[in-house]
PDB file of C-alpha atoms in Angstrom:
ATOM      1  CA  UNK A 694       0.000   0.000   0.000  1.00  0.00           C
ATOM      2  CA  UNK A 695       1.150   3.550  -0.553  1.00  0.00           C
ATOM      3  CA  UNK A 696       0.197   6.426   1.722  1.00  0.00           C
ATOM      4  CA  UNK A 697      -1.603   9.608   0.700  1.00  0.00           C
ATOM      5  CA  UNK A 698      -1.284  13.275   1.559  1.00  0.00           C
ATOM      6  CA  UNK A 699      -3.698  16.221   1.185  1.00  0.00           C
ATOM      7  CA  UNK A 700      -3.658  19.297  -1.009  1.00  0.00           C
ATOM      8  CA  UNK A 701      -6.260  21.839  -2.094  1.00  0.00           C
ATOM      9  CA  UNK A 702      -7.154  22.865  -5.635  1.00  0.00           C
ATOM     10  CA  UNK A 703      -7.963  26.392  -6.841  1.00  0.00           C
ATOM     11  CA  UNK A 704     -11.588  26.153  -5.631  1.00  0.00           C
ATOM     12  CA  UNK A 705     -10.471  25.128  -2.137  1.00  0.00           C
ATOM     13  CA  UNK A 706     -11.665  21.541  -2.539  1.00  0.00           C
ATOM     14  CA  UNK A 707      -9.675  18.928  -0.628  1.00  0.00           C
ATOM     15  CA  UNK A 708      -7.984  16.421  -2.927  1.00  0.00           C
ATOM     16  CA  UNK A 709      -6.213  13.165  -2.000  1.00  0.00           C
ATOM     17  CA  UNK A 710      -3.066  12.519  -4.019  1.00  0.00           C
ATOM     18  CA  UNK A 711      -0.980   9.362  -3.729  1.00  0.00           C
ATOM     19  CA  UNK A 712       2.637   9.824  -2.705  1.00  0.00           C
ATOM     20  CA  UNK A 713       5.447   8.370  -4.762  1.00  0.00           C
ATOM     21  CA  UNK A 714       4.644   4.656  -5.089  1.00  0.00           C
ATOM     22  CA  UNK A 715       6.916   2.144  -3.379  1.00  0.00           C
ATOM     23  CA  UNK A 716       8.200  -0.256  -6.007  1.00  0.00           C
ATOM     24  CA  UNK A 717       9.314  -3.674  -4.840  1.00  0.00           C
ATOM     25  CA  UNK A 718       9.166  -7.356  -5.686  1.00  0.00           C
ATOM     26  CA  UNK A 719       6.950  -9.448  -3.404  1.00  0.00           C
ATOM     27  CA  UNK A 720       6.819 -13.244  -3.225  1.00  0.00           C
ATOM     28  CA  UNK A 721       3.288 -14.663  -3.097  1.00  0.00           C
ATOM     29  CA  UNK A 722       1.993 -18.206  -2.733  1.00  0.00           C
ATOM     30  CA  UNK A 723      -1.329 -17.995  -4.643  1.00  0.00           C
ATOM     31  CA  UNK A 724       0.291 -18.121  -8.104  1.00  0.00           C
ATOM     32  CA  UNK A 725       2.753 -21.048  -7.946  1.00  0.00           C
ATOM     33  CA  UNK A 726       3.715 -20.790 -11.613  1.00  0.00           C
ATOM     34  CA  UNK A 727       4.570 -17.050 -11.233  1.00  0.00           C
ATOM     35  CA  UNK A 728       5.269 -16.367  -7.549  1.00  0.00           C
ATOM     36  CA  UNK A 729       6.994 -12.981  -7.923  1.00  0.00           C
ATOM     37  CA  UNK A 730       4.582 -10.016  -7.902  1.00  0.00           C
ATOM     38  CA  UNK A 731       5.004  -6.284  -8.538  1.00  0.00           C
ATOM     39  CA  UNK A 732       2.252  -3.755  -7.763  1.00  0.00           C
ATOM     40  CA  UNK A 733       1.953  -1.282 -10.629  1.00  0.00           C
ATOM     41  CA  UNK A 734       1.783   2.382  -9.494  1.00  0.00           C
ATOM     42  CA  UNK A 735      -1.573   4.051 -10.121  1.00  0.00           C
ATOM     43  CA  UNK A 736      -0.012   6.520 -12.559  1.00  0.00           C
ATOM     44  CA  UNK A 737       1.154   3.671 -14.803  1.00  0.00           C
ATOM     45  CA  UNK A 738      -1.787   1.268 -14.549  1.00  0.00           C
ATOM     46  CA  UNK A 739      -3.430   2.416 -17.776  1.00  0.00           C
ATOM     47  CA  UNK A 740      -0.264   2.220 -19.845  1.00  0.00           C
ATOM     48  CA  UNK A 741       0.673  -1.134 -18.294  1.00  0.00           C
ATOM     49  CA  UNK A 742      -2.950  -2.384 -18.510  1.00  0.00           C
ATOM     50  CA  UNK A 743      -2.682  -3.988 -15.069  1.00  0.00           C
ATOM     51  CA  UNK A 744      -2.638  -3.257 -11.348  1.00  0.00           C
ATOM     52  CA  UNK A 745      -0.356  -6.216 -10.596  1.00  0.00           C
ATOM     53  CA  UNK A 746       2.193  -8.111 -12.615  1.00  0.00           C
ATOM     54  CA  UNK A 747       3.342 -11.661 -11.904  1.00  0.00           C
ATOM     55  CA  UNK A 748       6.637 -13.247 -12.970  1.00  0.00           C
ATOM     56  CA  UNK A 749       8.121 -16.705 -12.972  1.00  0.00           C
ATOM     57  CA  UNK A 750      11.641 -15.497 -12.045  1.00  0.00           C
ATOM     58  CA  UNK A 751      12.685 -12.918  -9.435  1.00  0.00           C
ATOM     59  CA  UNK A 752      15.362 -11.451 -11.738  1.00  0.00           C
ATOM     60  CA  UNK A 753      12.762 -10.603 -14.387  1.00  0.00           C
ATOM     61  CA  UNK A 754      10.496  -9.032 -11.749  1.00  0.00           C
ATOM     62  CA  UNK A 755      13.380  -6.849 -10.530  1.00  0.00           C
ATOM     63  CA  UNK A 756      14.151  -5.734 -14.086  1.00  0.00           C
ATOM     64  CA  UNK A 757      10.475  -4.782 -14.470  1.00  0.00           C
ATOM     65  CA  UNK A 758      10.642  -2.722 -11.246  1.00  0.00           C
ATOM     66  CA  UNK A 759      13.666  -0.846 -12.604  1.00  0.00           C
ATOM     67  CA  UNK A 760      11.776  -0.028 -15.804  1.00  0.00           C
ATOM     68  CA  UNK A 761       8.766   1.258 -13.855  1.00  0.00           C
ATOM     69  CA  UNK A 762      11.059   3.378 -11.683  1.00  0.00           C
ATOM     70  CA  UNK A 763      12.556   5.016 -14.779  1.00  0.00           C
ATOM     71  CA  UNK A 764       9.057   5.726 -16.117  1.00  0.00           C
ATOM     72  CA  UNK A 765       7.962   7.267 -12.821  1.00  0.00           C
ATOM     73  CA  UNK A 766      11.064   9.425 -12.761  1.00  0.00           C
ATOM     74  CA  UNK A 767      10.312  10.612 -16.285  1.00  0.00           C
ATOM     75  CA  UNK A 768       6.697  11.375 -15.322  1.00  0.00           C
ATOM     76  CA  UNK A 769       7.734  13.546 -12.390  1.00  0.00           C
ATOM     77  CA  UNK A 770      10.411  15.325 -14.391  1.00  0.00           C
ATOM     78  CA  UNK A 771       7.945  16.050 -17.198  1.00  0.00           C
ATOM     79  CA  UNK A 772       5.343  17.341 -14.751  1.00  0.00           C
ATOM     80  CA  UNK A 773       7.849  19.742 -13.202  1.00  0.00           C
ATOM     81  CA  UNK A 774       8.791  20.961 -16.677  1.00  0.00           C
ATOM     82  CA  UNK A 775       5.254  21.997 -17.678  1.00  0.00           C
ATOM     83  CA  UNK A 776       4.728  25.692 -18.338  1.00  0.00           C
ATOM     84  CA  UNK A 777       1.963  27.647 -16.591  1.00  0.00           C
ATOM     85  CA  UNK A 778      -0.068  27.676 -19.818  1.00  0.00           C
ATOM     86  CA  UNK A 779       0.222  23.879 -20.147  1.00  0.00           C
ATOM     87  CA  UNK A 780      -0.828  23.406 -16.525  1.00  0.00           C
ATOM     88  CA  UNK A 781      -3.889  25.623 -17.057  1.00  0.00           C
ATOM     89  CA  UNK A 782      -4.795  23.704 -20.215  1.00  0.00           C
ATOM     90  CA  UNK A 783      -4.453  20.380 -18.395  1.00  0.00           C
ATOM     91  CA  UNK A 784      -6.654  21.686 -15.558  1.00  0.00           C
ATOM     92  CA  UNK A 785      -9.334  22.773 -18.058  1.00  0.00           C
ATOM     93  CA  UNK A 786      -9.164  19.398 -19.818  1.00  0.00           C
ATOM     94  CA  UNK A 787      -9.728  17.582 -16.538  1.00  0.00           C
ATOM     95  CA  UNK A 788     -12.720  19.855 -15.836  1.00  0.00           C
ATOM     96  CA  UNK A 789     -14.248  19.059 -19.239  1.00  0.00           C
ATOM     97  CA  UNK A 790     -13.753  15.326 -18.691  1.00  0.00           C
ATOM     98  CA  UNK A 791     -15.568  15.300 -15.345  1.00  0.00           C
ATOM     99  CA  UNK A 792     -18.450  12.844 -15.385  1.00  0.00           C
ATOM    100  CA  UNK A 793     -17.297  11.119 -18.594  1.00  0.00           C
ATOM    101  CA  UNK A 794     -15.339   8.300 -16.899  1.00  0.00           C
ATOM    102  CA  UNK A 795     -12.315   8.946 -19.124  1.00  0.00           C
ATOM    103  CA  UNK A 796      -8.771  10.038 -18.409  1.00  0.00           C
ATOM    104  CA  UNK A 797      -6.965  12.857 -20.163  1.00  0.00           C
ATOM    105  CA  UNK A 798      -4.634  10.312 -21.765  1.00  0.00           C
ATOM    106  CA  UNK A 799      -7.597   8.335 -23.135  1.00  0.00           C
ATOM    107  CA  UNK A 800      -9.118  11.519 -24.548  1.00  0.00           C
ATOM    108  CA  UNK A 801      -5.881  12.453 -26.284  1.00  0.00           C
ATOM    109  CA  UNK A 802      -5.452   8.967 -27.770  1.00  0.00           C
ATOM    110  CA  UNK A 803      -9.060   9.067 -29.009  1.00  0.00           C
ATOM    111  CA  UNK A 804      -8.454  12.453 -30.624  1.00  0.00           C
ATOM    112  CA  UNK A 805      -5.260  11.263 -32.303  1.00  0.00           C
ATOM    113  CA  UNK A 806      -7.041   8.205 -33.698  1.00  0.00           C
ATOM    114  CA  UNK A 807      -9.760  10.467 -35.088  1.00  0.00           C
ATOM    115  CA  UNK A 808      -7.196  12.804 -36.668  1.00  0.00           C
ATOM    116  CA  UNK A 809      -5.415   9.863 -38.266  1.00  0.00           C
ATOM    117  CA  UNK A 810      -8.694   8.570 -39.670  1.00  0.00           C
ATOM    118  CA  UNK A 811      -9.778  12.032 -40.838  1.00  0.00           C
ATOM    119  CA  UNK A 812      -6.579  12.267 -42.900  1.00  0.00           C
ATOM    120  CA  UNK A 813      -7.730   9.244 -44.917  1.00  0.00           C
ATOM    121  CA  UNK A 814     -11.317  10.460 -45.310  1.00  0.00           C
ATOM    122  CA  UNK A 815     -12.739  12.593 -48.155  1.00  0.00           C
ATOM    123  CA  UNK A 816     -15.637  15.095 -48.448  1.00  0.00           C
ATOM    124  CA  UNK A 817     -19.008  13.623 -49.409  1.00  0.00           C
ATOM    125  CA  UNK A 818     -18.947  15.476 -52.731  1.00  0.00           C
ATOM    126  CA  UNK A 819     -15.693  13.783 -53.711  1.00  0.00           C
ATOM    127  CA  UNK A 820     -16.965  10.391 -52.534  1.00  0.00           C
ATOM    128  CA  UNK A 821     -20.152  10.813 -54.597  1.00  0.00           C
ATOM    129  CA  UNK A 822     -18.170  11.443 -57.782  1.00  0.00           C
ATOM    130  CA  UNK A 823     -16.054   8.357 -57.093  1.00  0.00           C
ATOM    131  CA  UNK A 824     -19.144   6.285 -56.256  1.00  0.00           C
ATOM    132  CA  UNK A 825     -20.977   7.162 -59.486  1.00  0.00           C
ATOM    133  CA  UNK A 826     -17.884   6.431 -61.571  1.00  0.00           C
ATOM    134  CA  UNK A 827     -17.646   2.931 -60.085  1.00  0.00           C
ATOM    135  CA  UNK A 828     -21.349   2.275 -60.636  1.00  0.00           C
ATOM    136  CA  UNK A 829     -21.028   3.321 -64.284  1.00  0.00           C
ATOM    137  CA  UNK A 830     -17.970   1.095 -64.636  1.00  0.00           C
ATOM    138  CA  UNK A 831     -20.090  -1.771 -63.251  1.00  0.00           C
ATOM    139  CA  UNK A 832     -22.702  -1.090 -65.962  1.00  0.00           C
ATOM    140  CA  UNK A 833     -25.484  -0.136 -63.562  1.00  0.00           C
ATOM    141  CA  UNK A 834     -28.764   0.490 -65.357  1.00  0.00           C
ATOM    142  CA  UNK A 835     -29.726   3.987 -66.419  1.00  0.00           C
ATOM    143  CA  UNK A 836     -32.762   3.850 -64.174  1.00  0.00           C
ATOM    144  CA  UNK A 837     -30.683   2.900 -61.131  1.00  0.00           C
ATOM    145  CA  UNK A 838     -28.094   5.577 -61.904  1.00  0.00           C
ATOM    146  CA  UNK A 839     -30.861   8.172 -62.176  1.00  0.00           C
ATOM    147  CA  UNK A 840     -32.264   7.030 -58.822  1.00  0.00           C
ATOM    148  CA  UNK A 841     -28.845   7.344 -57.152  1.00  0.00           C
ATOM    149  CA  UNK A 842     -28.238  10.785 -58.610  1.00  0.00           C
ATOM    150  CA  UNK A 843     -31.664  11.915 -57.450  1.00  0.00           C
ATOM    151  CA  UNK A 844     -31.750  10.527 -53.903  1.00  0.00           C
ATOM    152  CA  UNK A 845     -28.092  10.362 -52.855  1.00  0.00           C
ATOM    153  CA  UNK A 846     -27.323  13.527 -54.812  1.00  0.00           C
ATOM    154  CA  UNK A 847     -30.025  15.373 -52.870  1.00  0.00           C
ATOM    155  CA  UNK A 848     -28.351  14.499 -49.567  1.00  0.00           C
ATOM    156  CA  UNK A 849     -24.832  15.231 -50.818  1.00  0.00           C
ATOM    157  CA  UNK A 850     -25.897  18.634 -52.184  1.00  0.00           C
ATOM    158  CA  UNK A 851     -26.546  19.847 -48.639  1.00  0.00           C
ATOM    159  CA  UNK A 852     -23.435  18.226 -47.105  1.00  0.00           C
ATOM    160  CA  UNK A 853     -20.920  18.372 -49.949  1.00  0.00           C
ATOM    161  CA  UNK A 854     -17.895  19.525 -47.932  1.00  0.00           C
ATOM    162  CA  UNK A 855     -18.597  17.358 -44.867  1.00  0.00           C
ATOM    163  CA  UNK A 856     -16.024  14.633 -44.247  1.00  0.00           C
ATOM    164  CA  UNK A 857     -17.397  11.136 -44.785  1.00  0.00           C
ATOM    165  CA  UNK A 858     -16.061   9.958 -41.409  1.00  0.00           C
ATOM    166  CA  UNK A 859     -18.037  12.710 -39.605  1.00  0.00           C
ATOM    167  CA  UNK A 860     -21.492  11.745 -40.915  1.00  0.00           C
ATOM    168  CA  UNK A 861     -23.702  10.241 -38.187  1.00  0.00           C
ATOM    169  CA  UNK A 862     -26.785   8.021 -38.201  1.00  0.00           C
ATOM    170  CA  UNK A 863     -28.758  10.683 -36.302  1.00  0.00           C
ATOM    171  CA  UNK A 864     -27.880  13.282 -38.928  1.00  0.00           C
ATOM    172  CA  UNK A 865     -28.991  11.041 -41.820  1.00  0.00           C
ATOM    173  CA  UNK A 866     -32.221   9.966 -40.146  1.00  0.00           C
ATOM    174  CA  UNK A 867     -33.135  13.558 -39.258  1.00  0.00           C
ATOM    175  CA  UNK A 868     -32.577  14.588 -42.884  1.00  0.00           C
ATOM    176  CA  UNK A 869     -34.645  11.693 -44.290  1.00  0.00           C
ATOM    177  CA  UNK A 870     -37.528  12.322 -41.894  1.00  0.00           C
ATOM    178  CA  UNK A 871     -37.530  16.035 -42.746  1.00  0.00           C
ATOM    179  CA  UNK A 872     -38.469  15.200 -46.361  1.00  0.00           C
ATOM    180  CA  UNK A 873     -42.120  15.498 -47.320  1.00  0.00           C
ATOM    181  CA  UNK A 874     -42.391  11.906 -48.578  1.00  0.00           C
ATOM    182  CA  UNK A 875     -44.090   8.647 -47.590  1.00  0.00           C
ATOM    183  CA  UNK A 876     -42.638   5.788 -45.571  1.00  0.00           C
ATOM    184  CA  UNK A 877     -41.829   3.666 -48.639  1.00  0.00           C
ATOM    185  CA  UNK A 878     -39.879   6.554 -50.185  1.00  0.00           C
ATOM    186  CA  UNK A 879     -38.054   7.189 -46.893  1.00  0.00           C
ATOM    187  CA  UNK A 880     -36.889   3.570 -46.868  1.00  0.00           C
ATOM    188  CA  UNK A 881     -35.767   3.945 -50.488  1.00  0.00           C
ATOM    189  CA  UNK A 882     -33.664   6.996 -49.534  1.00  0.00           C
ATOM    190  CA  UNK A 883     -32.173   5.116 -46.565  1.00  0.00           C
ATOM    191  CA  UNK A 884     -31.319   2.111 -48.733  1.00  0.00           C
ATOM    192  CA  UNK A 885     -29.565   4.205 -51.394  1.00  0.00           C
ATOM    193  CA  UNK A 886     -27.665   6.238 -48.807  1.00  0.00           C
ATOM    194  CA  UNK A 887     -26.675   2.979 -47.114  1.00  0.00           C
ATOM    195  CA  UNK A 888     -25.231   1.672 -50.379  1.00  0.00           C
ATOM    196  CA  UNK A 889     -23.362   4.944 -50.899  1.00  0.00           C
ATOM    197  CA  UNK A 890     -21.876   5.104 -47.383  1.00  0.00           C
ATOM    198  CA  UNK A 891     -21.016   1.388 -47.392  1.00  0.00           C
ATOM    199  CA  UNK A 892     -18.911   2.132 -50.466  1.00  0.00           C
ATOM    200  CA  UNK A 893     -17.128   4.824 -48.434  1.00  0.00           C
ATOM    201  CA  UNK A 894     -16.540   2.399 -45.567  1.00  0.00           C
ATOM    202  CA  UNK A 895     -15.002  -0.198 -47.884  1.00  0.00           C
ATOM    203  CA  UNK A 896     -12.723   2.485 -49.297  1.00  0.00           C
ATOM    204  CA  UNK A 897     -11.471   3.269 -45.789  1.00  0.00           C
ATOM    205  CA  UNK A 898     -13.023   6.754 -45.663  1.00  0.00           C
ATOM    206  CA  UNK A 899     -15.042   5.937 -42.520  1.00  0.00           C
ATOM    207  CA  UNK A 900     -14.952   3.257 -39.835  1.00  0.00           C
ATOM    208  CA  UNK A 901     -18.657   2.424 -40.054  1.00  0.00           C
ATOM    209  CA  UNK A 902     -21.679   2.767 -42.313  1.00  0.00           C
ATOM    210  CA  UNK A 903     -23.978   5.056 -40.245  1.00  0.00           C
ATOM    211  CA  UNK A 904     -27.005   4.406 -42.467  1.00  0.00           C
ATOM    212  CA  UNK A 905     -26.923   0.724 -41.488  1.00  0.00           C
ATOM    213  CA  UNK A 906     -28.139   1.643 -37.986  1.00  0.00           C
ATOM    214  CA  UNK A 907     -31.235   3.494 -39.205  1.00  0.00           C
ATOM    215  CA  UNK A 908     -34.594   1.747 -39.049  1.00  0.00           C
ATOM    216  CA  UNK A 909     -37.474   3.168 -41.069  1.00  0.00           C
ATOM    217  CA  UNK A 910     -40.828   1.677 -40.116  1.00  0.00           C
ATOM    218  CA  UNK A 911     -42.832   1.140 -43.267  1.00  0.00           C
ATOM    219  CA  UNK A 912     -46.586   1.602 -43.143  1.00  0.00           C
ATOM    220  CA  UNK A 913     -48.340  -1.789 -43.492  1.00  0.00           C
ATOM    221  CA  UNK A 914     -49.387  -2.260 -47.085  1.00  0.00           C
ATOM    222  CA  UNK A 915     -52.596  -3.866 -48.313  1.00  0.00           C
ATOM    223  CA  UNK A 916     -52.827  -7.522 -49.171  1.00  0.00           C
ATOM    224  CA  UNK A 917     -51.326  -8.496 -52.511  1.00  0.00           C
ATOM    225  CA  UNK A 918     -54.174  -9.435 -54.830  1.00  0.00           C
ATOM    226  CA  UNK A 919     -54.344 -11.211 -58.166  1.00  0.00           C
ATOM    227  CA  UNK A 920     -56.473  -9.778 -60.940  1.00  0.00           C
ATOM    228  CA  UNK A 921     -59.248 -12.003 -62.161  1.00  0.00           C
ATOM    229  CA  UNK A 922     -59.523 -12.835 -65.886  1.00  0.00           C
ATOM    230  CA  UNK A 923     -62.444 -10.401 -66.182  1.00  0.00           C
ATOM    231  CA  UNK A 924     -60.429  -7.634 -64.515  1.00  0.00           C
ATOM    232  CA  UNK A 925     -57.452  -8.207 -66.850  1.00  0.00           C
ATOM    233  CA  UNK A 926     -59.797  -8.206 -69.832  1.00  0.00           C
ATOM    234  CA  UNK A 927     -61.350  -4.915 -68.708  1.00  0.00           C
ATOM    235  CA  UNK A 928     -57.899  -3.405 -68.127  1.00  0.00           C
ATOM    236  CA  UNK A 929     -56.733  -4.336 -71.632  1.00  0.00           C
ATOM    237  CA  UNK A 930     -59.923  -2.922 -73.148  1.00  0.00           C
ATOM    238  CA  UNK A 931     -59.751   0.376 -71.262  1.00  0.00           C
ATOM    239  CA  UNK A 932     -56.010   1.198 -71.390  1.00  0.00           C
ATOM    240  CA  UNK A 933     -54.421   3.173 -74.235  1.00  0.00           C
ATOM    241  CA  UNK A 934     -53.608   0.995 -77.233  1.00  0.00           C
ATOM    242  CA  UNK A 935     -49.888   1.875 -77.184  1.00  0.00           C
ATOM    243  CA  UNK A 936     -49.432   0.307 -73.728  1.00  0.00           C
ATOM    244  CA  UNK A 937     -51.468  -2.869 -74.359  1.00  0.00           C
ATOM    245  CA  UNK A 938     -48.277  -4.909 -75.099  1.00  0.00           C
ATOM    246  CA  UNK A 939     -46.713  -3.669 -71.846  1.00  0.00           C
ATOM    247  CA  UNK A 940     -49.755  -4.565 -69.743  1.00  0.00           C
ATOM    248  CA  UNK A 941     -50.156  -7.956 -71.486  1.00  0.00           C
ATOM    249  CA  UNK A 942     -46.515  -8.929 -70.921  1.00  0.00           C
ATOM    250  CA  UNK A 943     -46.689  -7.909 -67.244  1.00  0.00           C
ATOM    251  CA  UNK A 944     -49.946  -9.837 -66.816  1.00  0.00           C
ATOM    252  CA  UNK A 945     -49.132 -13.028 -68.721  1.00  0.00           C
ATOM    253  CA  UNK A 946     -45.315 -13.393 -68.784  1.00  0.00           C
ATOM    254  CA  UNK A 947     -44.464 -12.601 -65.169  1.00  0.00           C
ATOM    255  CA  UNK A 948     -41.791 -10.005 -65.997  1.00  0.00           C
ATOM    256  CA  UNK A 949     -40.943  -7.227 -63.603  1.00  0.00           C
ATOM    257  CA  UNK A 950     -42.333  -3.816 -64.662  1.00  0.00           C
ATOM    258  CA  UNK A 951     -38.793  -2.441 -65.059  1.00  0.00           C
ATOM    259  CA  UNK A 952     -37.802  -5.400 -67.255  1.00  0.00           C
ATOM    260  CA  UNK A 953     -40.884  -5.027 -69.427  1.00  0.00           C
ATOM    261  CA  UNK A 954     -40.292  -1.281 -69.807  1.00  0.00           C
ATOM    262  CA  UNK A 955     -36.755  -1.964 -71.061  1.00  0.00           C
ATOM    263  CA  UNK A 956     -37.871  -4.368 -73.827  1.00  0.00           C
ATOM    264  CA  UNK A 957     -37.531  -3.641 -77.525  1.00  0.00           C
ATOM    265  CA  UNK A 958     -39.642  -5.271 -80.229  1.00  0.00           C
ATOM    266  CA  UNK A 959     -36.449  -7.054 -81.309  1.00  0.00           C
ATOM    267  CA  UNK A 960     -36.592  -8.921 -77.981  1.00  0.00           C
ATOM    268  CA  UNK A 961     -40.028 -10.396 -78.820  1.00  0.00           C
ATOM    269  CA  UNK A 962     -39.543 -13.582 -80.867  1.00  0.00           C
ATOM    270  CA  UNK A 963     -42.954 -14.757 -82.061  1.00  0.00           C
ATOM    271  CA  UNK A 964     -41.333 -17.359 -84.327  1.00  0.00           C
ATOM    272  CA  UNK A 965     -39.898 -19.228 -81.334  1.00  0.00           C
ATOM    273  CA  UNK A 966     -42.585 -17.951 -78.916  1.00  0.00           C
ATOM    274  CA  UNK A 967     -40.013 -16.501 -76.486  1.00  0.00           C
ATOM    275  CA  UNK A 968     -39.173 -13.148 -74.910  1.00  0.00           C
ATOM    276  CA  UNK A 969     -35.469 -12.400 -74.610  1.00  0.00           C
ATOM    277  CA  UNK A 970     -34.474 -10.736 -71.309  1.00  0.00           C
ATOM    278  CA  UNK A 971     -31.003  -9.280 -71.709  1.00  0.00           C
ATOM    279  CA  UNK A 972     -28.694  -9.256 -68.692  1.00  0.00           C
ATOM    280  CA  UNK A 973     -28.418  -5.472 -68.648  1.00  0.00           C
ATOM    281  CA  UNK A 974     -32.214  -5.205 -68.304  1.00  0.00           C
ATOM    282  CA  UNK A 975     -32.608  -7.901 -65.655  1.00  0.00           C
ATOM    283  CA  UNK A 976     -32.643  -7.009 -61.962  1.00  0.00           C
ATOM    284  CA  UNK A 977     -30.486 -10.062 -61.269  1.00  0.00           C
ATOM    285  CA  UNK A 978     -28.178  -9.268 -64.227  1.00  0.00           C
ATOM    286  CA  UNK A 979     -28.837 -12.722 -65.684  1.00  0.00           C
ATOM    287  CA  UNK A 980     -29.812 -13.461 -69.271  1.00  0.00           C
ATOM    288  CA  UNK A 981     -32.936 -15.552 -69.671  1.00  0.00           C
ATOM    289  CA  UNK A 982     -35.697 -16.533 -72.109  1.00  0.00           C
ATOM    290  CA  UNK A 983     -39.346 -16.378 -71.087  1.00  0.00           C
ATOM    291  CA  UNK A 984     -41.937 -18.456 -72.994  1.00  0.00           C
ATOM    292  CA  UNK A 985     -44.830 -16.660 -74.662  1.00  0.00           C
ATOM    293  CA  UNK A 986     -48.006 -18.375 -73.508  1.00  0.00           C
ATOM    294  CA  UNK A 987     -50.975 -18.693 -75.949  1.00  0.00           C
ATOM    295  CA  UNK A 988     -53.018 -16.008 -74.157  1.00  0.00           C
ATOM    296  CA  UNK A 989     -50.082 -13.554 -74.422  1.00  0.00           C
ATOM    297  CA  UNK A 990     -49.471 -14.455 -78.072  1.00  0.00           C
ATOM    298  CA  UNK A 991     -53.115 -13.660 -78.865  1.00  0.00           C
TER     299      UNK A 991
END
C-alpha cells in the first residue's frame, strides 16, 4: 500500500493525491507458476494495462521494477517541466472530462485516432463522384443511376464539404424524416444512402456505415391481390392501345415492370414464342428466355 497526503485545488476543494509509489518485488503463494509479484503504481496502470504483474523469475520481476522506476522518474520530471499555460490547459481538460469516466490520456489517444482517420477520409462530394464512376464502370442500369443521382445527390448537395467519417446516423435519419415523402420513399432513400456510405466504408473513408443503424418503419401495405380474368380483360380494353403490349406482358409473362419497360420489339420472338431478357435489363443481371403463352401471343 502507498500512503496519501492532502492538497487543495484552486476552488479550495480537498484532494487526496498518492505519494510516490513504493516499487518492490513481493513473493506470493497464490500463483505457484509465477510467484513474484510487482504492484503497478496508479499513474502507470493504464499504460501497463494492469494493477499487478506476476513473474516466474525474481530477476525478471526486478528488471520490471527498474523499468517502472525510470518511467515514474520521467513522469515527475515532465510534470515539473510543464509551463503555466500547459498546466492551465491540463486543468481545463480535466474539468471538461468530469463525469465522462475517461482520463486525459484516453481523450488524447481518441483524438489522435480520429485525426489519423480524418486524414484518410474525403468530403461527401468527392466520394459521390467516385461512387458514381464505379457504378457506371459496373454497368449499372440507367434507371438505377438516375435514382442514385436523385436521392443520394439530394443528400450530398446539402453536405458536400462534410467529411465522410463525420457523418452520423442521427444526422442522416433527421434529414430523411424532414423530407415530405411517404414511408416507402423514406426507406428507399435510406437504402440508397446505405449503399453509398457502405462504399465509403469499404474504401477506408469511414470506420462504419452510419445508415446501417437506421430503421425506417414502413406503413403496413394492403394484401397483394391477383387480378381475375375479367379484370385483366377490362384493363386491356380500357387502357391506351400503345401500352397494351406492356400490360399484357406484365400480366401473362411474369416479368418485372422495369424489365418489361426496357424491352424492344427485337426482344419479342414470335417465331420461337419466347421473350429475350437481356442481362443489362434484368434485376439479377442474368440473361434468360421467357416463354410466350398462348393467351399472351393472342
